[in-house]
Amino acid sequence: MLTLELFTAIFIAVMGAGTPLVLAATGELVSERAGVLNLGVEGMMLVGAAVAFAVTAETGSAVAGVAAGMGAGMALSLIFGFLTLTCLANQVATGLALTIFGVGASASIGASYTGAALVVTSAFKIPYLGDVPVFGELLFSLEPLTYLSLLMAVAVWYFLMRSRPGLVLRAVGDAPESAHATGFPVIAIRYLAVLFGGAMAGIAGAYLSVFYTPVWVENMTAGRGWIAVALVVFATWQVPRMLAGAYLFGGVTIVQFHIQSANLGITTQFLSMLPYAATIIVLVIISSNAMKVRLHTPAALAKPFHADD
Amino acid sequence: MIIQLKRLAVFLGAALLLVAGSALADDKLKVGFVYFSPIGDTGWTAEHDKGRKIMETNLAGKVEAKVVENVAYGPDALRVIRQLAADGNNLVFTTSFGFMDQTLEVAKLFPKAKFMHLDGYKSDANMATYSLRYYEPSYLAGMVAASMSKTDTLGYVSSFPLPAVLQIINGFTLGAQSVKPGIKVKVIEVNSWYDPGREREATEALYAQGIDVVAHVTDSTAPTLAAEKAGKYIVGFHSDRAKFGPKSQLTAIIPVWGGFYTKVAKSVLDGSWTNAPVWAPMAEGVLDLAAIGSMVPADVASLVMTRAGEIKNGTFHPFQGPIKDQKGVLRVKAGESIPDKDLYGMNWYVEGVEATLPE
């Protein structure tokens, strides 16, 4: 029986579960559109989560915490950028190394906070609008970072598909030689894209450790960084599909708990697998047009670029 | 001359102290502790480490503890346990089910050392298992939960359908039904002992169903935080987390390891240690309920305390018949209580638990 109250609760939970994926995947999408495959999302998220938790715990300010988490994500992505863009190291190997580094670095940053929890702040509500019955609760009482994630996704879509600088960024990801010949600073643009990816991954981590589950636990991102990377690829580098995939994943994650409590006799292991299976199947089906996939794939993805001039 | 004498005296004194010190060190029992996670503030490993510290205080001068935290299962565990034994730790506690095979392997290599493995089922001449009867405090917690619920259903965030977990959920359900006959318990499994994200999501899902009291058999603070945020009630597990849920934590089921670790270390010191499996009840002080919250009426709290007394003095068994399972089959006859071997291998839910067990 789906009452309005239950629907509202599920909707809010789904938005919450989808938020870290939207944040991290939006950043990774920009980075990949510029031709840089950064597999270090999980590591950047973890370091962002640890730093954000530590700063929030020390200063009492969630805003300072999120800013610090973002900075930490950017710092890590800068290392990645230096190695792959300046030193022309292999992107896949460097990204994997970044994740391994992030796991260890976040554990040592968070060591003295293990198992600690932040005092819960009262639920956020947009003034006036949040008090409107039904829709007020449904649309205007989500976490601030959930609104930010949606705003960023729309902004990135507009930037990439409707603006001139976005066209340049895509050109850098598709044909860096041509972009370079036309006079665009390929490496600088890729640095900016990588930094943006780091910032978003850092915010995604901060969301997890400061808002979603305000505790610090080693490996608390629990693979969400990898899911974000997978979402970008399965969504064929398109923002609307990425959004759909993130909320589908979040949605199935939440709904399977409700299915469990309804006790329909389905084993929990099967239900735990559902979010992954459903997301992959749906995204593969909507991306089954090979022609269109090629159209949207950044042609120079993961290929190092060196300007010989 | 006098100065030289003084120096000699100081030197002799220091030498004497050193000799005395090393003599003492020889008598000391070295005790190793192997934890699978970092120690942290609250939760499973934090409670074991509190127990370790109490043991060191109780047996000051007689024991010396060494702790290795965050040990991965498998080859890492083997290396760590073997190193502890090789370093002369003649008593080693391995505090996670996942260390079972490695503990056994090292126990065979170091026959003089004693090994205590938590919650497992393998033992040897110098290796014993130890577990706690969590179902006793969970029965009491069920009484508190049912008394505070305004609905006819309680919620449980579960980890895995293992016998030890089923004992806890069944005990909780029977305790709840002793206060409110017919009350049901909905179970959601998160397939993990420690996953704050999933624990939060499962707790919120139960609250969204209209349930107002949730308990959990997982290790993080996430369910308590979710309860506090939702303005609902929670029964905590492993640690007293009242500071994170001042308005929401009704009580918590907590292990108290200090006395137990002291007792085992003493038994090794005086040579009375045996490899008999330990399944310690509340009466031995190894388990407790965290202070019952101020939102719980005094008459409920006193009812629970009376029952706690009866459990401790053996006049009441939480699994006292008649007990039916989910399918209505009579599992424990009226006037009888469940034998330990049936309880230990429990693979069924009592009537009133709404969950499906894998076939």
XYZ file of C-alpha atoms in Angstrom:
668
model
C 0.000 0.000 0.000
C 1.685 3.177 -1.190
C 0.412 6.061 0.881
C 1.420 9.643 0.145
C 3.567 9.690 3.286
C 5.398 6.537 2.251
C 5.886 7.898 -1.262
C 7.336 11.133 0.117
C 9.680 9.217 2.400
C 10.859 6.981 -0.448
C 11.279 9.943 -2.794
C 13.422 11.850 -0.284
C 15.485 8.717 0.418
C 16.056 8.103 -3.305
C 17.190 11.684 -3.871
C 19.566 11.314 -0.931
C 20.997 8.012 -2.171
C 21.432 9.383 -5.705
C 23.154 12.629 -4.676
C 26.740 11.389 -4.182
C 26.546 9.547 -7.509
C 25.275 12.632 -9.352
C 27.978 14.815 -7.812
C 30.872 12.468 -8.570
C 29.602 11.417 -12.003
C 29.044 15.032 -13.105
C 32.691 15.804 -12.354
C 33.948 12.649 -14.025
C 31.784 13.318 -17.071
C 33.433 16.699 -17.642
C 36.883 15.188 -17.168
C 36.171 12.386 -19.640
C 34.572 14.745 -22.147
C 37.928 16.545 -22.162
C 39.572 13.210 -22.957
C 40.919 12.388 -19.496
C 39.850 9.116 -17.903
C 40.346 9.517 -14.145
C 39.742 6.212 -12.367
C 40.734 7.843 -9.077
C 37.179 9.025 -8.275
C 36.816 6.575 -5.384
C 40.108 7.761 -3.877
C 39.276 11.441 -4.309
C 35.861 10.871 -2.722
C 37.423 9.105 0.248
C 39.978 11.818 0.885
C 37.249 14.440 0.440
C 35.077 12.567 2.956
C 37.874 12.251 5.530
C 39.010 15.878 5.260
C 35.439 17.199 5.302
C 34.640 15.121 8.383
C 37.781 16.261 10.217
C 37.212 19.938 9.396
C 33.523 19.794 10.315
C 34.328 18.020 13.586
C 36.990 20.614 14.485
C 35.246 23.800 13.348
C 31.616 22.789 13.778
C 30.890 24.251 10.353
C 29.527 21.948 7.665
C 30.169 24.627 5.037
C 33.852 24.773 5.972
C 33.901 20.970 5.905
C 32.436 20.727 2.416
C 34.814 23.442 1.159
C 37.762 21.545 2.646
C 36.556 18.289 1.119
C 36.314 19.977 -2.246
C 39.829 21.368 -1.832
C 41.153 17.928 -0.916
C 39.538 16.379 -3.997
C 41.111 19.091 -6.147
C 44.524 18.571 -4.572
C 44.393 14.875 -5.405
C 43.202 15.549 -8.941
C 46.074 17.997 -9.358
C 48.512 15.174 -8.604
C 46.694 13.066 -11.185
C 46.796 15.927 -13.705
C 50.499 16.505 -13.178
C 51.312 12.825 -13.695
C 49.095 12.216 -16.713
C 49.000 15.592 -18.476
C 52.459 16.979 -17.756
C 54.411 13.736 -17.318
C 52.207 11.815 -19.810
C 51.818 8.807 -17.507
C 49.227 6.170 -18.397
C 45.803 7.449 -17.262
C 44.352 4.080 -16.311
C 47.311 3.052 -14.176
C 47.612 6.492 -12.580
C 43.897 6.570 -11.782
C 44.035 3.156 -10.136
C 47.078 4.271 -8.147
C 45.211 7.411 -7.099
C 42.359 5.325 -5.696
C 44.736 3.080 -3.775
C 46.541 6.166 -2.489
C 43.213 7.768 -1.545
C 42.120 4.719 0.467
C 45.303 4.837 2.538
C 45.515 8.624 2.825
C 41.900 8.936 3.951
C 42.403 6.194 6.543
C 45.354 8.014 8.053
C 43.656 11.437 7.923
C 40.573 9.984 9.606
C 42.453 7.718 12.048
C 41.683 9.786 15.130
C 38.025 10.114 14.116
C 37.294 6.418 13.535
C 33.804 5.592 14.729
C 33.165 9.183 15.806
C 29.941 10.857 14.702
C 28.939 14.448 14.063
C 26.017 15.844 16.000
C 23.025 15.788 13.695
C 21.890 19.165 12.441
C 18.188 19.767 12.080
C 16.688 19.005 8.689
C 17.166 21.694 6.080
C 14.102 23.358 4.618
C 13.790 26.129 2.074
C 11.919 28.908 3.921
C 8.205 29.293 3.097
C 8.256 26.889 0.127
C 9.220 24.002 2.425
C 6.055 24.541 4.458
C 3.700 24.085 1.517
C 1.825 20.812 2.097
C 2.825 17.749 0.025
C 4.919 19.488 -2.636
C 6.715 21.550 -0.019
C 8.051 18.461 1.672
C 8.579 16.636 -1.582
C 10.529 19.302 -3.414
C 11.839 21.841 -0.957
C 13.124 19.961 2.075
C 15.996 17.951 0.617
C 19.634 18.318 1.686
C 21.326 21.491 0.357
C 23.906 19.413 -1.516
C 21.124 17.549 -3.323
C 20.002 20.848 -4.853
C 23.622 21.673 -5.631
C 24.064 18.330 -7.386
C 21.048 18.955 -9.618
C 22.130 22.515 -10.287
C 25.618 21.379 -11.254
C 24.282 18.622 -13.522
C 22.069 21.092 -15.392
C 24.852 23.676 -15.536
C 27.287 21.096 -16.914
C 24.753 19.980 -19.517
C 24.227 23.581 -20.611
C 27.962 24.258 -20.588
C 28.838 21.209 -22.675
C 26.001 21.202 -25.168
C 24.961 24.832 -25.478
C 27.997 27.013 -24.813
C 31.083 27.821 -26.832
C 33.625 27.021 -24.087
C 31.865 23.669 -23.708
C 32.292 23.039 -27.418
C 36.001 23.753 -27.050
C 36.222 21.303 -24.142
C 34.529 18.610 -26.215
C 36.852 19.371 -29.106
C 39.801 18.829 -26.771
C 38.383 15.432 -25.855
C 37.554 14.427 -29.425
C 40.446 15.775 -31.451
C 43.161 17.329 -29.297
C 45.506 17.768 -32.281
C 42.939 19.822 -34.190
C 42.073 21.842 -31.100
C 45.749 22.490 -30.555
C 46.228 23.480 -34.213
C 43.290 25.882 -33.903
C 45.149 27.520 -31.044
C 43.395 26.189 -27.939
C 45.552 25.335 -24.906
C 44.721 21.622 -24.774
C 46.723 20.793 -21.655
C 45.410 23.791 -19.702
C 41.818 22.923 -20.603
C 42.360 19.317 -19.575
C 43.861 20.483 -16.261
C 40.731 22.538 -15.585
C 38.469 19.607 -16.434
C 40.441 17.279 -14.159
C 40.334 19.840 -11.327
C 36.573 20.165 -11.768
C 36.266 16.375 -11.536
C 38.347 16.395 -8.346
C 36.266 19.171 -6.814
C 33.002 17.346 -7.496
C 34.369 14.034 -6.188
C 35.543 15.849 -3.043
C 32.077 17.351 -2.535
C 30.506 13.917 -3.105
C 32.736 12.483 -0.369
C 31.919 15.407 1.925
C 28.213 14.804 1.359
C 28.618 11.209 2.546
C 30.663 11.915 5.686
C 29.017 15.181 6.775
C 25.375 14.804 5.720
C 24.385 11.322 4.580
C 25.951 9.270 7.377
C 27.759 11.776 9.599
C 30.344 9.292 10.817
C 33.877 8.598 9.649
C 34.561 5.011 8.681
C 37.417 3.736 6.556
C 36.269 3.022 3.007
C 32.940 4.658 3.744
C 32.303 5.492 0.084
C 31.790 1.735 -0.358
C 32.419 1.678 -4.114
C 30.256 4.679 -5.000
C 33.188 6.257 -6.836
C 33.396 3.232 -9.100
C 29.658 3.317 -9.684
C 29.993 6.977 -10.717
C 32.712 6.082 -13.236
C 30.572 3.236 -14.593
C 27.508 5.498 -14.816
C 29.391 7.986 -17.000
C 30.407 5.275 -19.437
C 27.054 3.492 -19.495
C 25.294 6.854 -19.932
C 27.478 7.360 -23.043
C 28.821 10.645 -21.644
C 25.408 12.326 -21.665
C 24.180 14.262 -18.642
C 20.450 13.349 -18.755
C 21.237 9.619 -18.982
C 23.795 9.939 -16.208
C 21.134 11.545 -14.005
C 18.630 8.837 -14.896
C 21.176 6.134 -14.076
C 22.130 7.703 -10.733
C 18.526 7.992 -9.539
C 17.677 4.564 -10.902
C 20.532 3.123 -8.865
C 19.532 5.112 -5.786
C 15.903 4.226 -6.342
C 16.402 0.477 -6.595
C 18.730 0.598 -3.560
C 16.003 2.183 -1.440
C 13.037 0.308 -2.869
C 14.681 -3.092 -2.330
C 14.669 -2.389 1.440
C 10.937 -1.766 1.244
C 10.472 -4.963 -0.751
C 12.389 -6.794 1.988
C 10.189 -5.412 4.728
C 7.113 -6.413 2.752
C 8.425 -9.980 3.173
C 7.579 -11.289 -0.274
C 9.932 -14.223 0.098
C 12.705 -12.937 -2.176
C 16.204 -13.609 -0.844
C 18.063 -10.541 0.348
C 21.184 -11.421 -1.630
C 19.174 -11.186 -4.842
C 17.698 -7.868 -3.739
C 21.160 -6.502 -2.893
C 22.268 -7.253 -6.425
C 19.254 -5.530 -7.997
C 20.516 -1.914 -8.058
C 23.613 -2.923 -10.029
C 21.788 -5.245 -12.398
C 18.885 -2.874 -13.047
C 21.145 0.118 -13.703
C 23.401 -1.753 -16.101
C 20.524 -3.341 -18.000
C 18.579 -0.101 -18.406
C 21.588 1.972 -19.412
C 22.793 -0.656 -21.869
C 19.363 -0.811 -23.481
C 19.008 2.962 -23.841
C 22.548 3.127 -25.241
C 22.178 0.255 -27.680
C 22.381 2.448 -30.775
C 26.044 1.932 -31.754
C 26.043 4.887 -34.117
C 24.893 7.297 -31.418
C 27.293 5.847 -28.870
C 30.210 6.564 -31.191
C 28.880 10.063 -31.718
C 29.030 10.813 -28.011
C 32.202 8.960 -27.046
C 35.145 11.315 -26.570
C 37.367 10.018 -29.371
C 40.635 10.811 -27.602
C 39.554 9.368 -24.215
C 42.517 8.209 -22.135
C 45.013 9.044 -24.903
C 47.916 11.197 -23.755
C 48.432 14.396 -25.705
C 51.749 16.050 -26.306
C 52.050 19.281 -28.240
C 55.191 19.106 -30.359
C 55.886 22.662 -31.201
C 85.273 10.531 47.322
C 81.813 11.177 48.694
C 80.593 12.129 45.243
C 82.013 8.901 43.866
C 80.268 6.900 46.561
C 77.004 8.636 45.738
C 77.472 7.789 42.098
C 78.177 4.198 42.986
C 75.036 4.101 45.122
C 72.946 5.528 42.308
C 74.482 3.067 39.889
C 73.851 0.133 42.192
C 70.320 1.284 42.817
C 69.622 1.552 39.131
C 71.128 -1.866 38.505
C 68.981 -3.364 41.249
C 65.880 -1.778 39.763
C 66.767 -3.153 36.366
C 67.259 -6.635 37.736
C 64.004 -6.408 39.672
C 62.277 -5.067 36.591
C 63.417 -7.860 34.357
C 62.502 -10.420 36.994
C 59.007 -8.946 37.073
C 58.842 -8.922 33.288
C 59.565 -12.619 33.257
C 56.554 -13.249 35.448
C 54.241 -11.108 33.359
C 51.737 -12.781 31.116
C 51.867 -11.227 27.682
C 48.401 -11.017 26.155
C 47.804 -10.322 22.473
C 44.607 -8.885 21.005
C 43.805 -9.069 17.294
C 41.087 -6.701 16.007
C 39.684 -6.753 12.479
C 38.847 -3.028 12.424
C 40.433 0.168 13.773
C 39.656 0.679 17.480
C 37.688 3.901 17.144
C 35.257 5.556 19.516
C 32.271 3.236 19.564
C 31.295 -0.195 18.325
C 32.546 -3.755 18.361
C 36.319 -3.247 18.481
C 36.087 -0.202 20.754
C 34.275 -2.359 23.346
C 36.895 -5.117 23.138
C 39.622 -2.565 23.648
C 37.848 -1.062 26.666
C 37.832 -4.606 28.075
C 41.539 -4.985 27.329
C 42.308 -1.784 29.292
C 40.222 -2.895 32.270
C 42.066 -6.229 32.274
C 45.394 -4.365 32.336
C 44.216 -2.230 35.257
C 42.795 -5.188 37.193
C 45.940 -7.245 36.734
C 48.458 -4.384 36.812
C 51.988 -5.735 37.067
C 50.895 -9.243 36.085
C 49.905 -8.778 32.462
C 51.175 -6.847 29.502
C 48.850 -6.435 26.543
C 49.719 -5.959 22.899
C 47.092 -4.852 20.405
C 47.069 -5.185 16.625
C 44.121 -3.417 15.011
C 42.718 -3.308 11.498
C 43.953 -6.814 10.606
C 42.624 -8.147 7.309
C 41.251 -11.695 7.206
C 43.367 -14.352 5.508
C 47.173 -14.315 5.137
C 47.578 -10.984 6.988
C 45.764 -12.399 10.000
C 47.940 -15.512 9.953
C 51.100 -13.399 9.958
C 49.893 -11.143 12.765
C 48.705 -13.971 15.030
C 51.896 -15.964 14.463
C 54.046 -12.914 15.205
C 52.162 -12.284 18.451
C 52.680 -15.884 19.532
C 56.333 -15.805 18.496
C 56.819 -12.614 20.541
C 55.856 -14.545 23.661
C 52.196 -13.605 23.962
C 51.027 -16.715 25.772
C 47.386 -15.700 25.580
C 45.920 -14.393 22.319
C 42.362 -13.168 21.792
C 41.198 -13.056 18.167
C 38.009 -11.025 18.257
C 36.314 -11.807 14.983
C 34.704 -14.878 13.437
C 36.854 -14.364 10.321
C 40.071 -15.214 12.217
C 38.964 -18.770 13.009
C 41.129 -20.840 10.651
C 44.231 -18.688 11.113
C 43.914 -18.877 14.899
C 43.669 -22.654 14.703
C 46.685 -22.856 12.412
C 48.848 -20.789 14.777
C 47.506 -22.652 17.832
C 48.929 -25.875 16.379
C 52.356 -24.214 15.923
C 52.509 -22.811 19.487
C 51.165 -25.517 21.797
C 52.265 -23.659 24.946
C 50.280 -20.507 24.182
C 46.548 -20.262 24.766
C 44.204 -18.940 22.099
C 40.689 -17.579 22.556
C 38.646 -17.149 19.379
C 35.382 -15.247 19.363
C 32.129 -16.689 18.028
C 33.681 -19.554 16.082
C 33.143 -23.301 16.161
C 36.691 -24.695 15.896
C 38.880 -25.392 18.896
C 41.969 -27.328 19.909
C 43.785 -28.436 23.065
C 45.089 -24.883 23.465
C 42.336 -22.999 21.658
C 38.875 -22.279 22.992
C 35.886 -20.415 21.597
C 33.990 -17.731 23.457
C 30.621 -16.108 22.776
C 28.020 -14.155 24.677
C 24.337 -14.906 25.170
C 23.164 -11.723 23.457
C 19.593 -13.017 23.387
C 19.244 -12.309 27.103
C 19.629 -8.509 26.915
C 17.837 -8.499 23.553
C 14.772 -10.038 25.264
C 14.847 -7.156 27.742
C 15.338 -4.617 24.941
C 12.283 -6.103 23.206
C 10.245 -5.423 26.356
C 11.356 -1.777 26.330
C 10.700 -1.423 22.585
C 7.184 -2.868 22.709
C 6.305 -0.706 25.706
C 7.372 2.439 23.845
C 5.765 1.596 20.494
C 2.402 3.070 19.568
C 2.083 0.637 16.653
C 1.704 -3.134 16.329
C 5.021 -3.662 14.520
C 8.672 -3.158 15.467
C 11.633 -3.060 13.083
C 15.008 -4.830 13.052
C 17.974 -3.933 10.844
C 19.805 -7.234 10.526
C 23.176 -8.187 9.096
C 23.210 -11.882 8.130
C 20.767 -14.697 8.998
C 23.307 -16.538 11.211
C 22.259 -18.468 14.327
C 23.765 -15.788 16.603
C 21.721 -13.100 14.847
C 18.512 -15.156 14.815
C 18.905 -15.715 18.577
C 19.029 -11.943 19.083
C 16.033 -11.135 16.865
C 13.977 -14.021 18.274
C 14.834 -13.033 21.847
C 13.835 -9.442 21.081
C 10.535 -10.581 19.545
C 9.669 -12.830 22.504
C 10.484 -9.999 24.921
C 8.279 -7.621 22.936
C 5.429 -10.154 22.850
C 5.700 -10.667 26.621
C 4.629 -7.025 26.969
C 2.312 -6.778 23.931
C 1.062 -10.180 22.770
C 0.799 -10.396 18.981
C 3.288 -7.598 18.235
C 5.259 -8.230 15.029
C 8.890 -7.571 14.048
C 9.815 -6.637 10.475
C 13.383 -7.482 9.505
C 15.568 -5.868 6.835
C 18.974 -7.403 6.130
C 21.759 -5.136 4.898
C 24.178 -8.018 4.147
C 26.966 -6.356 6.087
C 28.164 -5.934 9.667
C 29.282 -2.408 9.037
C 27.965 -0.223 6.239
C 26.702 3.137 7.540
C 25.012 4.027 4.239
C 22.944 0.857 4.011
C 22.254 0.836 7.747
C 20.841 4.357 7.471
C 18.772 3.487 4.387
C 17.330 0.351 5.991
C 16.497 2.174 9.237
C 14.771 4.966 7.315
C 12.866 2.460 5.190
C 11.447 0.882 8.365
C 10.452 4.268 9.787
C 8.847 5.175 6.452
C 6.627 2.088 6.836
C 5.137 3.671 9.939
C 7.266 1.731 12.430
C 8.303 3.835 15.424
C 10.892 1.641 17.205
C 13.824 0.014 15.378
C 16.642 -2.159 16.723
C 19.772 -3.252 14.843
C 22.421 -5.994 14.780
C 24.947 -3.922 12.869
C 27.892 -1.972 14.189
C 27.731 1.668 13.124
C 26.200 4.790 14.622
C 24.146 5.348 11.449
C 20.860 3.803 12.742
C 21.036 5.981 15.880
C 21.659 9.099 13.783
C 18.785 8.168 11.456
C 16.462 7.708 14.452
C 17.440 11.022 15.987
C 16.837 12.769 12.676
C 13.475 11.088 12.118
C 12.339 11.733 15.683
C 11.735 8.005 16.255
C 13.138 5.446 18.724
C 16.142 3.153 18.407
C 17.583 0.241 20.404
C 21.355 0.465 20.075
C 23.845 -2.347 19.637
C 27.467 -2.915 20.786
C 27.927 0.561 22.282
C 25.957 3.053 24.321
C 25.350 5.784 21.749
C 23.069 7.988 23.842
C 25.227 11.034 23.079
C 24.329 10.676 19.392
C 20.690 9.877 20.067
C 19.747 11.653 23.311
C 16.054 11.710 22.360
C 15.975 8.467 20.382
C 18.044 5.784 22.130
C 15.703 3.804 24.401
C 18.519 1.537 25.525
C 21.334 -0.466 23.938
C 22.533 -4.078 24.050
C 26.188 -3.905 25.035
C 28.991 -6.382 25.756
C 31.156 -5.698 28.817
C 34.481 -7.423 28.225
C 36.633 -6.159 31.105
C 35.670 -8.760 33.708
C 35.772 -11.583 31.192
C 39.246 -10.767 29.887
C 40.482 -10.395 33.462
C 39.050 -13.799 34.365
C 40.605 -15.573 31.377
C 44.013 -13.947 31.938
C 43.859 -14.978 35.612
C 43.035 -18.559 34.671
C 46.112 -18.676 32.441
C 48.248 -17.155 35.206
C 47.142 -19.722 37.822
C 47.093 -22.632 35.383
C 43.346 -23.295 35.575
C 42.652 -22.423 31.917
C 40.760 -25.049 29.938
C 39.673 -25.246 26.317
C 36.006 -25.646 27.261
C 33.852 -23.429 25.039
C 32.552 -20.341 26.813
C 29.000 -19.100 26.187
C 28.726 -16.447 28.825
C 25.360 -15.233 30.163
C 24.385 -11.823 31.582
C 24.800 -13.266 35.068
C 28.575 -13.194 34.579
C 28.494 -9.474 33.941
C 29.617 -9.760 30.308
C 26.434 -8.268 28.845
C 24.246 -5.396 29.845
C 21.614 -2.926 28.784
C 22.812 0.648 28.453
C 21.050 3.018 30.847
C 17.368 3.023 29.900
C 16.487 6.434 28.414
C 14.561 9.042 30.394
C 11.682 8.845 27.861
C 10.888 5.332 29.137
C 8.338 5.396 32.012
C 9.689 4.283 35.379
C 7.239 1.368 35.682
C 8.462 -0.078 32.364
C 12.076 0.306 33.452
C 11.408 -1.417 36.764
C 9.526 -4.263 35.036
C 12.543 -4.767 32.784
C 14.964 -4.650 35.707
C 12.913 -7.284 37.569
C 13.033 -9.541 34.503
C 16.784 -8.887 34.194
C 17.162 -10.116 37.777
C 15.197 -13.278 36.972
C 17.310 -13.970 33.905
C 20.480 -13.502 35.915
C 19.436 -15.756 38.808
C 18.258 -18.435 36.402
C 14.561 -18.396 37.308
C 13.620 -17.180 33.828
C 14.812 -18.317 30.398
C 13.995 -16.036 27.433
C 13.235 -19.104 25.302
C 10.654 -20.590 27.622
C 7.919 -22.617 25.923
C 5.445 -22.649 24.380
C 7.269 -21.150 21.376
C 5.997 -21.506 17.826
C 8.010 -20.740 14.701
C 6.865 -18.635 11.730
C 4.929 -21.558 10.238
C 3.095 -22.185 13.490
C 5.071 -25.348 14.331
C 5.552 -25.804 18.066
C 9.335 -25.663 18.635
C 9.478 -25.495 22.419
C 6.810 -27.189 24.536
C 5.020 -25.388 27.344
C 6.875 -25.690 30.609
C 10.203 -26.377 28.910
C 13.000 -24.100 27.833
C 15.113 -24.574 24.738
C 18.232 -26.773 25.118
C 21.556 -25.011 24.475
C 22.418 -27.110 21.427
C 19.149 -26.144 19.664
C 19.665 -22.530 20.600
C 23.275 -22.506 19.395
C 22.344 -23.738 15.934
C 19.087 -21.787 15.687
C 17.886 -21.558 12.069
C 14.267 -20.459 12.419
C 12.335 -17.320 13.355
C 9.699 -17.295 16.071
C 6.072 -16.523 15.238
C 5.632 -12.801 14.664
C 8.911 -12.181 12.850
C 8.209 -10.972 9.334
C 11.181 -12.067 7.265
C 12.161 -14.855 4.921
C 15.081 -17.146 5.671
C 17.054 -18.642 2.797
C 16.053 -22.276 2.270
